[in-house]
Amino acid sequence: MTEITFNIPVESFRKIPNPYKEGPSSVSQMYTAICDVKDLPEDLINWMETNPRKQNTNSGVAKKIRASLVEGKDFHLLNRGILLSANDVTFNNYDGTMKLVFTDKEYHGNVDGGHTLMVILENRDDLERGQQFVKLEILTGVEGIFEDLAAARNTSTQVQDKSIANLRDYFDIIKQAISTEPFKDRVYFMENDDGNIDVGDILAILNMFNLDTYPGMDSCPVVSFSSKKRCIDNYIHLYEQYGDSPENPHVKMKPIMVDIFKLYDYVESKIPEYYRVKNPNGKYGAISGVTTPKENRKAPVSKFYEKTLSHGSPNGFIYPILGSLRALLEEKNGVYRWKCDPYEVLEKIGPELVSITVERSRSSGNDPVKVGKDSVNWQTLYMRVMLTAMGN
């Protein structure tokens, strides 16, 4: 593990108190600082893997940032600033220096504001010291929610990709498949569309059943949980390569697409019941990441068909269990089909799949996010489903 330290002179520094005093969320901390653009470390450019956007300093966005930086005033007020994730942050009151510690390029570095960082580094030689400042926001202890954080802070790129794909009719494959389903009007394909089902979620779920990309147990679709953006990119890439021809995996998948969405809701609704089979005295609602409806509050409903749920289960549980059903698929005559009834398999081993997943979460610090990213858990569940299918 590489550790690197940045000592940055800052004009102001503040720690924002965490409202959570206990529990998993209490480990996260937020800091804000203002620094002269001349003092921004050059080596921050080497810690960009945490930013899901591609930086293009010739883009219209970058040109506007440059104009604001070089020609304008109050850059620290007009620009959103730079968001960094770090292992540790300290402040020296004596010399006004902020110390950042990065240890893991997967989680530490620039999360948002990559264009701002690059534009500053490329143009600050044209500025005088004290002429322009930039706002820095630093987060620590966010490794467990990092993918959600990066996605939430970088929605515009995802929205743009989805919107362009929609304008080019790339999503017609999905629209046709769900045209008679009750949730079809709740799926949003573009920015500001009505609906509460993100097409990015649909693409992530479908990715779990892509036999062309994941033909067996050796590779698992963990990316469905860890990066919605990559699932969007993969879908667009496949469409640009194959269009709506029979070679496109999503065309092969059309006959079972609705089955997949129904299975999602089924798994989501059955997890609490399956848990109690193996733990008759256990309380599913007490498990970290599980939500229980409060008294006099509306009960949660399933994602697609809005069936009432007893509990809300984390995606870190749902995705690996649902994804294991890929073991029941085969390609025949150019389309995907079920080798055996997935509901029968779930009734046989659903409790075992849930038990394995929950225990994996407990051994990972009661963190469903880690379970969702755990390829070993995905492989274990897949193998269990595969062996059950072979016995049918």
Phi, psi and omega in degrees: 000124180275132175245130178228143183242136174244126174253112188241119173296131181231151179279330178208155181210136179212137172265127179271119183301136177281124181291341179269122183266343180208168181091177184302325183287346184286346182280343182279140179228150181234137179226149173232147180211156174240128179227154174296135181300337179290341184261002179290124184297133179299325185288353175300335180296340180272002180238060184249359183294342180279353181259117184288349180275152171269128181272129178228104185285359175261001181286165178298322178299313181296323180294323177293321178297317180298316180298319179294322182288311189274324188255340186261192177229167175056045182303323183292343177266326185272339181258145181293339179093194185238128178258126180238144171252134184223162175283325182203151177223132174223159181230132178263109182294336185286319182245006177065035182250134175261132180252122176252138176239121175250139179230341186220115184293343178287332186238341186246137180139206182281122180260320180213154182088025180296321177296318178300314180301312183293320180296319178298311183296328181278339189236357187289341177295341179276359184250156174269152176299136182086000182278319181221146180233161179228145178273134176245133172244127183238132178242139174235158178070027182251013182302324183290337181241022192299315182298318177297320180297310182298320180292318182293323183275354182231041185291332188296322179294317179297315181299318181297315180299315180295318183295317178298315180299321180293318179297332179268010177067020180297333186268008180299329178303314181287317181301320179293320183294326184255014188300335181253007182272147183295342182266002188303325182275357179263359178271128177252131185254344183223162177302136178072006171294151171287155177131165179231012175242112181286130177301334176298324176294319179298317180295323178295320180292315179296327180302330180295342185245018180278098182291334179292322180274324183235077186286342183206208186273341186294328178238133183242145183281051179301331181300336177301325178272320191276336185207095176299324181301317180292327177293321175297313180300318181296319179297313180298317179300315181295322180291320179292334179278319187243346186061217177258030178284165180298344180283343180289123180305329181284336172288318176300330185276345187309319182297339182245005183303311181296324176303319182297316181292323176293321178294324177303309181296323181296312178299314181302321183279332186268345183306311180301319180295315179298323179299318184289339176298316180273341182227072186301334179257003183278157178249105182299324182294345180273354182284138180302130179097342179274137179250141178242130181298135178286158178299137181068012175252154180294134180291150177294156179234160181291157191298314188260312187256004172054044174276141182296134181248148175283329180214157172263124182260143179290150178300333178297339173268312187296312188299309181297324179292311178299315182298334180294339181288352172303333179296346181265001183263154170213159174258128179217130181056036174082007178224159176278145175209163180278133175283330176207169186290116181296330180291322177295320178296317180296323179293331179282312189237007178307313178301323179291319179298318179292317180299316178300315184292316180295318179295324177296322178295316180298320180285350178253029178079029181055048185236099179300333179296317178296324178295319179297334180262001187273102182297330179296319178295317177302315181294320180299314180294318179301315181298319181296319178293318181300315180295323178295318179296323180294333181277349181284000000 
